Amino acid sequence: MCAEYVRTRGQELADATVEHVGITVASVLLALLVAFPLALAARRWQRARGPVLGLTTVLYTVPSLAMYALLLPLFGVGAAVVVTGLVLYSLTVLVRNILAGLESVPEESREAARGMGYGPYRLLFGVEMPLALPALMAGVRIATVSAVALTTVGAIVGFGGLGNLIYDGMDSFFRAQVLTASVICVLLAVLADALLLGLQRLLTPWARTGGRGRRGRGRTDGTDGAETAGDVSGAGGAGGADGAAGGVRQVPEPAGREA
């Protein structure tokens, strides 16, 4: 580490970080816009499911250097090459997670919504998407962390954000520059994951209260069970041996209650 480097190159580090964040955010948002209709098509038409999942998987296996080399003739040297490559890499995670989230929605919820007059679009965005949100956000978190790391490879075309500093430091054997840029990349990935996790918890409040609700229901059921056992034992033996076996002391009926 070199404190003098951080002090004198602060503006350069800030500019590289801003570029890095901009490329990452743009690629993840565009990937979501592309992945959502692909996941809907894969769910609606069985014949499209195999090709969609297969194509996104094949794209994910293409090496990043080869991907950028294939995209250069189409987009030229610029940030669009890096963003397009990251979009293609993010599709396999996002499409699968969106599809898994939609398919995990209980059929009873869909039937109840249709019975209330929900149309296809209202059913999708009002019922299915909120229930599929945890799986969707998990995919977004993975895609974002991966994009933060893969953005550095864009340094081969001059648009790699912090990757530019890493490559320049490797050429000059200036370890402080390489380490500083690498640490900032790691911090960006951790910060992005934490922010998305907080957003997920904010958008799914039922997930935070689910455990307490289950524990509360368990205690209520246990109490109700004891009272029910006492009532049954009391009715069977008028507070005698059966009442003792039930484990609940029977209170005598007050006089005159029959009247």
XYZ file of C-alpha atoms in Angstrom, residues 47-158:
112
model
C -40.825 -25.170 -27.180
C -39.035 -21.918 -26.377
C -37.814 -23.081 -22.973
C -34.980 -25.284 -24.199
C -33.577 -22.834 -26.771
C -33.735 -19.869 -24.360
C -31.999 -21.667 -21.494
C -29.529 -23.337 -23.834
C -28.569 -20.118 -25.620
C -28.038 -18.144 -22.410
C -25.919 -20.983 -21.006
C -23.751 -21.122 -24.138
C -23.201 -17.354 -24.009
C -22.039 -17.650 -20.406
C -19.353 -20.172 -21.391
C -17.719 -17.885 -23.989
C -14.424 -16.489 -22.600
C -14.583 -12.775 -21.892
C -11.645 -11.905 -24.150
C -13.229 -13.801 -27.031
C -16.600 -12.175 -26.343
C -15.170 -8.670 -26.577
C -13.221 -9.593 -29.720
C -16.439 -10.840 -31.368
C -18.339 -7.692 -30.383
C -15.700 -5.202 -31.537
C -16.659 -5.323 -35.246
C -20.292 -4.637 -34.307
C -19.891 -1.836 -31.744
C -16.387 -0.529 -32.301
C -14.045 0.496 -29.506
C -16.175 1.936 -26.732
C -18.093 1.287 -23.536
C -20.918 -0.327 -25.548
C -18.715 -3.386 -26.128
C -18.190 -3.886 -22.398
C -21.851 -3.255 -21.522
C -23.103 -5.660 -24.214
C -20.736 -8.378 -23.073
C -21.842 -8.006 -19.459
C -25.503 -8.099 -20.525
C -24.968 -11.387 -22.346
C -23.137 -12.874 -19.360
C -25.893 -11.802 -16.943
C -28.717 -13.389 -18.949
C -28.082 -16.956 -17.837
C -28.425 -16.055 -14.140
C -31.339 -13.658 -14.492
C -33.438 -15.760 -16.872
C -33.135 -18.868 -14.719
C -33.897 -17.037 -11.479
C -36.891 -15.168 -12.896
C -38.243 -18.411 -14.351
C -37.703 -20.289 -11.079
C -39.406 -17.522 -9.109
C -42.475 -17.448 -11.363
C -42.817 -21.222 -11.310
C -42.636 -21.274 -7.509
C -45.809 -19.186 -7.161
C -48.544 -21.433 -5.699
C -51.332 -22.266 -8.104
C -53.840 -21.480 -5.340
C -52.680 -17.848 -5.388
C -53.236 -17.630 -9.129
C -56.687 -19.189 -8.883
C -57.672 -16.824 -6.079
C -56.516 -13.814 -8.121
C -58.430 -14.983 -11.190
C -61.511 -15.447 -9.033
C -61.190 -11.816 -7.956
C -61.189 -10.703 -11.582
C -57.442 -10.283 -12.178
C -56.458 -10.231 -15.829
C -53.174 -11.668 -17.195
C -51.119 -8.480 -16.749
C -52.542 -7.619 -13.350
C -52.007 -11.224 -12.255
C -48.375 -11.104 -13.397
C -47.399 -7.773 -11.842
C -49.793 -7.780 -8.882
C -49.467 -11.368 -7.667
C -46.784 -13.421 -9.373
C -43.940 -10.903 -9.473
C -44.182 -9.926 -5.764
C -44.097 -13.607 -4.807
C -41.197 -14.277 -7.206
C -39.244 -11.257 -5.935
C -36.861 -13.168 -3.593
C -35.639 -15.396 -6.436
C -35.403 -12.405 -8.775
C -33.373 -10.366 -6.303
C -31.044 -13.303 -5.697
C -30.312 -13.382 -9.420
C -29.766 -9.630 -9.529
C -27.307 -9.834 -6.652
C -25.282 -12.555 -8.362
C -25.343 -10.727 -11.701
C -24.254 -7.450 -10.085
C -21.318 -8.941 -8.193
C -20.216 -10.776 -11.352
C -20.512 -7.578 -13.398
C -18.312 -5.674 -10.935
C -15.590 -8.272 -11.436
C -15.968 -8.694 -15.210
C -15.979 -4.953 -15.885
C -12.245 -4.915 -15.233
C -11.704 -7.054 -18.362
C -13.003 -4.129 -20.394
C -9.590 -2.559 -19.922
C -8.522 -4.355 -23.127
C -10.643 -1.809 -25.045
C -9.883 1.070 -22.692
